[in-house]
XYZ file of C-alpha atoms in Angstrom:
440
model
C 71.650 18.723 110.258
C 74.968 17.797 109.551
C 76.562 14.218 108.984
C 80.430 13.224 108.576
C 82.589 10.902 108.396
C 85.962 10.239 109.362
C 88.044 7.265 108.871
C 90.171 6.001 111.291
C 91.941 3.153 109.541
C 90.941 1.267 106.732
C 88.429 -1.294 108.196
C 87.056 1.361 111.525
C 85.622 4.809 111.217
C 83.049 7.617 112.798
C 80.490 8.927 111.988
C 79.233 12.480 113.270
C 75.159 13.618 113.000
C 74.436 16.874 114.587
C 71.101 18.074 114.524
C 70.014 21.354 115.446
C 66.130 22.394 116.792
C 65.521 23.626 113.417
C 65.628 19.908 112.227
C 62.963 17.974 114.771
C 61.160 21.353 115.773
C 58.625 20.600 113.051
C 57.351 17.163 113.406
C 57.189 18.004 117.205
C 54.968 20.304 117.097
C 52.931 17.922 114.744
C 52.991 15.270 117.408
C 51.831 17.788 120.555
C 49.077 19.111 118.186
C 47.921 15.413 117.559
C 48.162 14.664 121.077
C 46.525 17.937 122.057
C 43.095 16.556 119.910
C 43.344 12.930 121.921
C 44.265 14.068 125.355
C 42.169 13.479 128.509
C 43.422 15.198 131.421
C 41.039 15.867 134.345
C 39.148 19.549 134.064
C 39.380 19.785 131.006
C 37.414 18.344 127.927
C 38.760 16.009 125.165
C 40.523 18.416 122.212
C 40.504 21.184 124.449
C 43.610 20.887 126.574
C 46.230 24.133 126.655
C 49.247 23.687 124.356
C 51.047 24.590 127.000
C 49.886 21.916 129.369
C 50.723 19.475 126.893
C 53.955 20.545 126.333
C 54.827 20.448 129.825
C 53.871 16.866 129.887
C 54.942 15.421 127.028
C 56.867 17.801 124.693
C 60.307 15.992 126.329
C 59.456 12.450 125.610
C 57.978 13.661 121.715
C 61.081 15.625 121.446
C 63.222 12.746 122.245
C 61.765 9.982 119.943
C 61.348 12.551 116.816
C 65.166 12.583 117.843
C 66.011 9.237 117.467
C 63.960 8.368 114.905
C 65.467 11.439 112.870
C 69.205 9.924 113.781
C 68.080 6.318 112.643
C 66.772 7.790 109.482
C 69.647 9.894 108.859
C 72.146 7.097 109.158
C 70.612 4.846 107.191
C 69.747 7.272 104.136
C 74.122 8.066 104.617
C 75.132 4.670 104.850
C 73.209 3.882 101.442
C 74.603 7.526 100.046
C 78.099 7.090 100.507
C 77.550 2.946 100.138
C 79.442 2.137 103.099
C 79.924 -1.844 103.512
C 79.809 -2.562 106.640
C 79.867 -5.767 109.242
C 77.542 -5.769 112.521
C 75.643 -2.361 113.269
C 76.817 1.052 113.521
C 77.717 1.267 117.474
C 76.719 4.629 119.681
C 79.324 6.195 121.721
C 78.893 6.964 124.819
C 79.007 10.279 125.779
C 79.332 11.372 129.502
C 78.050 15.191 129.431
C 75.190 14.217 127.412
C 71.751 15.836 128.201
C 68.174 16.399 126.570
C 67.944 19.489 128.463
C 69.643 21.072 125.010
C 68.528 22.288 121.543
C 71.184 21.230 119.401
C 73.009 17.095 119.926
C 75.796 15.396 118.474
C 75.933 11.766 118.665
C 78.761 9.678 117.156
C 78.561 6.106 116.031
C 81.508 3.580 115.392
C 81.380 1.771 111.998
C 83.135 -1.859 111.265
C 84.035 -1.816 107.706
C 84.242 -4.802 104.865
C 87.242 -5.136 103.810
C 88.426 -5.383 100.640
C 88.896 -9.036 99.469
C 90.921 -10.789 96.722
C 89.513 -13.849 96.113
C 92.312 -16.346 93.889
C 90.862 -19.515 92.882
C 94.402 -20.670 91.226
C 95.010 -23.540 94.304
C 98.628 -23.999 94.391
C 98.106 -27.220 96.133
C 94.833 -28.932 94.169
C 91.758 -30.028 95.575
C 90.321 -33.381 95.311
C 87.332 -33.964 93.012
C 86.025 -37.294 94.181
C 83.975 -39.295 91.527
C 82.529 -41.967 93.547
C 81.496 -45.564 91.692
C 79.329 -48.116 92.576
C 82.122 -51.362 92.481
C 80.695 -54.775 91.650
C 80.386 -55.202 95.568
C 78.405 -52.813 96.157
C 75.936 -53.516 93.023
C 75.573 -56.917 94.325
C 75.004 -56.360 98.015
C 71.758 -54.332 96.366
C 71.304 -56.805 94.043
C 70.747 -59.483 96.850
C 69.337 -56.542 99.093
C 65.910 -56.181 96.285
C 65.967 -59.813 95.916
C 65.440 -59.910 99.962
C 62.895 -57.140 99.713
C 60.915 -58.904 97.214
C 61.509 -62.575 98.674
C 59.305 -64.490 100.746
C 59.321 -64.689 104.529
C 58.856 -67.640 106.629
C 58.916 -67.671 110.207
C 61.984 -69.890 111.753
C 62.660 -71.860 115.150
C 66.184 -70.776 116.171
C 68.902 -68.233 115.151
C 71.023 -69.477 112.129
C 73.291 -67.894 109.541
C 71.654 -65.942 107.432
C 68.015 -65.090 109.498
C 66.236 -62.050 110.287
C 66.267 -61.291 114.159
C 64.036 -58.509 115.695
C 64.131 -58.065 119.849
C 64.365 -55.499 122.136
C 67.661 -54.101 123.768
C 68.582 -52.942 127.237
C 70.301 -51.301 129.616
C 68.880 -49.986 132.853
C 71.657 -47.462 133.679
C 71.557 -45.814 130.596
C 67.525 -46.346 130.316
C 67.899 -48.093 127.184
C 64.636 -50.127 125.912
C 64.934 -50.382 122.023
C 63.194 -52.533 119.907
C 65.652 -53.114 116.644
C 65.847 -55.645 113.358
C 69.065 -56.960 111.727
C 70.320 -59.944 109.672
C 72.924 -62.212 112.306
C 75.573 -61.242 109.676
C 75.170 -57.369 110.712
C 77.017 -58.527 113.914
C 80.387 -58.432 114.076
C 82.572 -60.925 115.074
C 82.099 -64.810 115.474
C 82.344 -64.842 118.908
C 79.050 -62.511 118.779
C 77.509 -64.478 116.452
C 77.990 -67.478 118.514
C 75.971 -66.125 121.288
C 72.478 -66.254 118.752
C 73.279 -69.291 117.016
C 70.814 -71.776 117.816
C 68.686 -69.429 120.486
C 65.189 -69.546 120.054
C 62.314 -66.675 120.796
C 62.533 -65.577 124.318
C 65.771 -66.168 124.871
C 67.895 -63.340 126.543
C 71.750 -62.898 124.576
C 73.906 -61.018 126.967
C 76.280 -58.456 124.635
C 78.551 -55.235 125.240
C 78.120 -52.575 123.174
C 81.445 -52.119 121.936
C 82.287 -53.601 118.666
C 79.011 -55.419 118.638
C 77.959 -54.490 114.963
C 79.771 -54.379 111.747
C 78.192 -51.108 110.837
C 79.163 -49.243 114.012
C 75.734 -46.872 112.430
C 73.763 -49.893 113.220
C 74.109 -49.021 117.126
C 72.528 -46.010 117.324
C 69.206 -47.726 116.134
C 69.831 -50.431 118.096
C 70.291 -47.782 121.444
C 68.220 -44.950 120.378
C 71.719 -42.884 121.071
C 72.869 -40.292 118.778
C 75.886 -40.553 116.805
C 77.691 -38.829 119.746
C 76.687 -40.589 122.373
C 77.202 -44.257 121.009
C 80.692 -43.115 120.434
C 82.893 -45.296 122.122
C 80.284 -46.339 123.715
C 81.273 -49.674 126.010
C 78.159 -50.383 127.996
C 76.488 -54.163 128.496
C 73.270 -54.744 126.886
C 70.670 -57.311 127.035
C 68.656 -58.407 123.885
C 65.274 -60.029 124.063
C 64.813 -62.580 121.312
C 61.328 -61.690 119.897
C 60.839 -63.000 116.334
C 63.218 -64.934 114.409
C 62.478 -64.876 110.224
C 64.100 -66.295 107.184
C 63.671 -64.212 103.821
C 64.155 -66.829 100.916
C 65.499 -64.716 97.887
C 63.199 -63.606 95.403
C 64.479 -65.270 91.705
C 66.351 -62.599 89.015
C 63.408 -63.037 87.167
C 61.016 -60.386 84.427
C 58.293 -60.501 87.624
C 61.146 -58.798 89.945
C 62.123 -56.681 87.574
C 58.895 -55.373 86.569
C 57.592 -55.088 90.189
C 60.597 -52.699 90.999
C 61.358 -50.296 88.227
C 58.236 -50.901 86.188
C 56.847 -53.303 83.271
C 59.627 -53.526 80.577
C 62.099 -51.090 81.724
C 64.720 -53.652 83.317
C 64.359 -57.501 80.802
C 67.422 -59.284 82.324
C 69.837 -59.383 85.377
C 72.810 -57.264 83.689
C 70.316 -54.506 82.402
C 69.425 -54.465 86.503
C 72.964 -54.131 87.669
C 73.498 -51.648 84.880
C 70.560 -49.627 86.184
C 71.616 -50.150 89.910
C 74.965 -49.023 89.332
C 73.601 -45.535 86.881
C 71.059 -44.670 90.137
C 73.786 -45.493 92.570
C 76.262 -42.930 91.312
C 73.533 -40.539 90.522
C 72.794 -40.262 94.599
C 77.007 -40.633 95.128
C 77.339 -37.461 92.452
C 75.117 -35.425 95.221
C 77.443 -36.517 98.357
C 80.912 -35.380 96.200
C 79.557 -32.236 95.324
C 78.844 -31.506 98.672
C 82.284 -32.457 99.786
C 84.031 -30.756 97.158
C 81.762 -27.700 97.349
C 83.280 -28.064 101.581
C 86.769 -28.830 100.851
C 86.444 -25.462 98.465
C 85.224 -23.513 101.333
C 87.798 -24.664 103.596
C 90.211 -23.768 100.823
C 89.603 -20.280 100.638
C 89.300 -19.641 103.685
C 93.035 -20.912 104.454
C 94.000 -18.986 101.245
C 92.450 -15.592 101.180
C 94.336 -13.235 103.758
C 92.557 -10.483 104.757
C 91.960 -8.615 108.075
C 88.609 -7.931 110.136
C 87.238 -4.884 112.562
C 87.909 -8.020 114.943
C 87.763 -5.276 118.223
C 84.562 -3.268 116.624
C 82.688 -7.155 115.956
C 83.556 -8.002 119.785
C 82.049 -5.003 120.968
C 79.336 -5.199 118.831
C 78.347 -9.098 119.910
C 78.559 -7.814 123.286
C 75.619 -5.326 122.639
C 74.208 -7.302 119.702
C 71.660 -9.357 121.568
C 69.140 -9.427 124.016
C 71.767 -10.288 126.805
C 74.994 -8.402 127.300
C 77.694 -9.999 127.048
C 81.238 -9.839 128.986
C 84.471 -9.006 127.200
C 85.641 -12.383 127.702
C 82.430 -13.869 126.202
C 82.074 -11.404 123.119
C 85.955 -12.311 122.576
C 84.956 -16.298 122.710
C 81.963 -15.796 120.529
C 83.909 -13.923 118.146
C 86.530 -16.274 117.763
C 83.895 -19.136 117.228
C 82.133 -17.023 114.248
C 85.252 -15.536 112.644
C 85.588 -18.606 110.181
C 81.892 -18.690 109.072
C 82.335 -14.760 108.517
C 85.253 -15.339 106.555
C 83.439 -17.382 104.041
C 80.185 -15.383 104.181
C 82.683 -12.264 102.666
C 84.347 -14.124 100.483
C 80.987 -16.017 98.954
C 79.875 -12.535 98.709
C 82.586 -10.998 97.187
C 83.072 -14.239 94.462
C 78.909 -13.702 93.898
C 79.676 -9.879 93.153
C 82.244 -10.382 90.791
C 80.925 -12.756 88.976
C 76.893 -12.013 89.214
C 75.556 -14.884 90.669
C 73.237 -13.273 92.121
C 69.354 -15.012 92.676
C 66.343 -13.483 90.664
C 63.018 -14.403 91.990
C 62.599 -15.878 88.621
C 65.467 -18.255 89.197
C 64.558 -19.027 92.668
C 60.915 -19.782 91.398
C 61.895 -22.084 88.525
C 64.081 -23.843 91.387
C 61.231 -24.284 93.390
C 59.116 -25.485 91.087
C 62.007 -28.245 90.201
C 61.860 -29.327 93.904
C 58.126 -29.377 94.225
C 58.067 -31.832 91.171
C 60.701 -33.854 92.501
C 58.425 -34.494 95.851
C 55.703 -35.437 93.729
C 57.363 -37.733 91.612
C 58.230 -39.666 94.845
C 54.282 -40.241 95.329
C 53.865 -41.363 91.417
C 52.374 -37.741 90.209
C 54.811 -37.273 87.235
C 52.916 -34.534 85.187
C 51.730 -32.007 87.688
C 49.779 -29.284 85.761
C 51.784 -25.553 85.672
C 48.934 -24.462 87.814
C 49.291 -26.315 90.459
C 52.926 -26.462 90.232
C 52.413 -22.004 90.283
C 50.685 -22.671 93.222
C 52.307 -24.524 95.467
C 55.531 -22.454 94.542
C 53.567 -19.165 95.739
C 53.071 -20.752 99.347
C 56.262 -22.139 99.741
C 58.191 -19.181 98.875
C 55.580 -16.906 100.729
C 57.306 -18.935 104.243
C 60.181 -16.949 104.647
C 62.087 -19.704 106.126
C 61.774 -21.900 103.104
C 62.229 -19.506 100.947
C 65.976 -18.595 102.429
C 66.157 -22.245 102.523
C 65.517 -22.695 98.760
C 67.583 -19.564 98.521
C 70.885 -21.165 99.918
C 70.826 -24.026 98.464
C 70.283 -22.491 94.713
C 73.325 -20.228 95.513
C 75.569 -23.134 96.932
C 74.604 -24.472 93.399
C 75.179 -21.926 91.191
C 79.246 -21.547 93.620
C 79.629 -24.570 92.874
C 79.133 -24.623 89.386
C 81.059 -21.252 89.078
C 84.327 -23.127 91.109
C 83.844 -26.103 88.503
C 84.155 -24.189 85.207
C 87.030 -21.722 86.951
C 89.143 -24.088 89.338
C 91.184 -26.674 88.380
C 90.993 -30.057 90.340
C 92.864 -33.490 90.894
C 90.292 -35.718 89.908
C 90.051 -39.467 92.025
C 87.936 -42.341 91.245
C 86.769 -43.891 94.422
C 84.266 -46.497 95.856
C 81.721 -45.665 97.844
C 83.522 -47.622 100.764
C 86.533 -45.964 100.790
C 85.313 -42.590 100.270
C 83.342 -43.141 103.305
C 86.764 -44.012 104.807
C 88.704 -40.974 103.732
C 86.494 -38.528 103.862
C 84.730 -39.042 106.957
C 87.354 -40.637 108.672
């Protein structure tokens, strides 16, 4: 057998495998002499049919998969060899004259190669690191927002300012039938408001959907929608008055404070603001890395010129999967994957040159982190190492939550790479209006 390779331009090449009887002849014959023990053909008994016989019947199809399997083998054990990078699968080329009537075969397979990448992480133009604070706004809307939670509730007659309103909204055409909750100030406008004010239970409010809430998140619990879908929504609704409740605030006092973070941890109302402000910009730290680890991604992709195989990758999607696809559609599905691609080589070439690679080890420890985390929520602080082992072992045994697990560790450890090697314009934001800019 004899394997080759010849490169066609930088990013495309061919390789050659010809095989000659002398290579398959062997296991063959292994094969028809197993089968020869097994077979059962009429008039003769079990491990005594001719060799001959069961040549003629199945020495072609034996032949044929001691072929293939010889060709997969081969190409794999060369691809490792000569450590070709490569993108997709090798790709078969079709050859006209081709028969299994012969002893010897050559078969020829296309190869999309990585390219070589130069990954710069000197921006020219800076990225934004956002470092998102919890304004005096905020820290009292959750202030007042505990003291509600806490407070006592007492039913009421008719909609004023400041109640608690739960009914049902609906709309026929769009089969909406929603039961929802919200304080009158979540809707938006004083003409809206009007329409409650001084409506008791029972009574139907006729709204639009449009503008209706301040929060324009509020309507897709009050429809059911997705974010999509309530869109620009502009449909006519019709709210059922169902319960109408006033929450009297619960007093700044060592009781509330106790009751939410825990005997003696919080002793007056600006040790609670101080805490409220430390957890708020813990859980606001987690949202800018995120966006700076994306505006990073989106950065280097821009920045980092280099070409693809981009015919060899549309050929290959239109074989890849379990339906052919056309030209046209391999082209459209390439052009819809070439930007995650992009970023998939260049994370991989920035976790290569600077070994960021995962070790089990790593991933376990991470693991376990998360695991403890989830039981913290449910007031088990001290798990034992045991039972921490444990649970780690069956997670990480689910091959989807491992890869899970997987990503996310790597996004960290990128990210933390990009912070100690990138240089960034730094912006101190509120939550509000990095909602604004960001997501806008």
């Amino acid at each position: 057998m004899n394997i080759t390779k010849e490169s066609i331009d930088a990013l495309n090449a061919v390789v050659k495998i010809e095989i000659s009887e002398v290579d398959y002849k062997e296991k063959v014959a292994k094969v028809l002499k197993d089968y020869s023990k097994n077979a059962t053909i009429p008039g003769f008994r079990k491990g005594h049919v001719p060799m001959g016989m069961v040549k003629k019947q199945y020495g072609k199809s034996v032949m044929i998969d001691e072929v293939n399997k010889l060709i997969q083998d081969s190409l794999n054990k060369f691809l490792v060899e000569e450590k070709l990078d490569i993108l997709g699968n090798p790709i078969p080329k079709v050859q006209e004259d081709f028969s299994w009537d012969e002893q010897e075969f050559s078969f020829e397979f296309e190869l999309g190669l990585a390219p070589v990448i130069d990954v710069k992480l000197d921006a020219r133009k800076k990225i934004t690191q956002y470092n998102i604070v919890a304004d005096e706004e905020l820290i009292d809307k959750e202030v007042e927002n505990l003291q509600k939670r806490f407070g006592k509730m007492s039913a009421k007659d008719v909609v004023e300012t400041g109640v608690n309103v739960t009914g049902t909204f609906v709309n026929e055409e769009k089969e909406i039938e929603k039961k929802f909750n919200f304080v009158l100030e979540d809707i938006k406008g004083k003409v809206n408001q009007k329409k409650f004010i001084g409506q008791n239970v029972g009574a139907v409010v006729e709204l639009k959907s449009k503008g209706l809430f301040a929060d324009e998140h509020k309507l897709m619990g009050a429809t059911g929608l997705d974010h999509d879908a309530v869109h620009g929504l502009e449909i006519p609704l019709a709210f059922t008055i169902e319960d109408i409740t006033f929450t009297e605030l619960a007093d700044l006092d060592q009781e509330l404070f106790d009751k939410i973070f825990g005997e003696g941890v919080v002793t007056s109302a600006t040790e609670l603001r101080e805490k409220i402000k430390e957890d708020a910009e813990k859980q606001f730290l987690g949202q800018a890395d995120q966006q700076l680890l994306n505006a990073i991604t989106e950065y280097l992709i821009e920045n980092t010129k280099f070409d693809l195989p981009a015919n060899f990758l549309k050929k290959w999607l239109a074989v890849a999967g379990e339906n052919p696809l056309t030209e046209e559609q391999a082209a459209e599905e390439f052009e819809k994957s070439e930007k995650g691609l992009r970023y998939q080589l260049i994370e991989g070439q920035v976790i290569k040159d600077n070994n960021l690679q995962v070790t089990m080890d790593e991933l376990k420890d991470y693991a376990k982190d998360f695991i403890k985390a989830q039981m913290a929520q449910y007031g088990n602080l001290n798990p034992e190492e045991k039972e921490l082992e444990d649970i780690a072992n069956r997670v990480l045994g689910n091959q989807e939550e491992a890869k899970r697990l997987q990503d996310q560790l790597i996004s960290n450890k990128l990210l933390g790479f990009y912070k100690e090697n990138m240089t960034f314009k730094t912006k101190e934001i509120t939550y509000e209006n990095f909602v604004k800019e960001v997501y806008k």
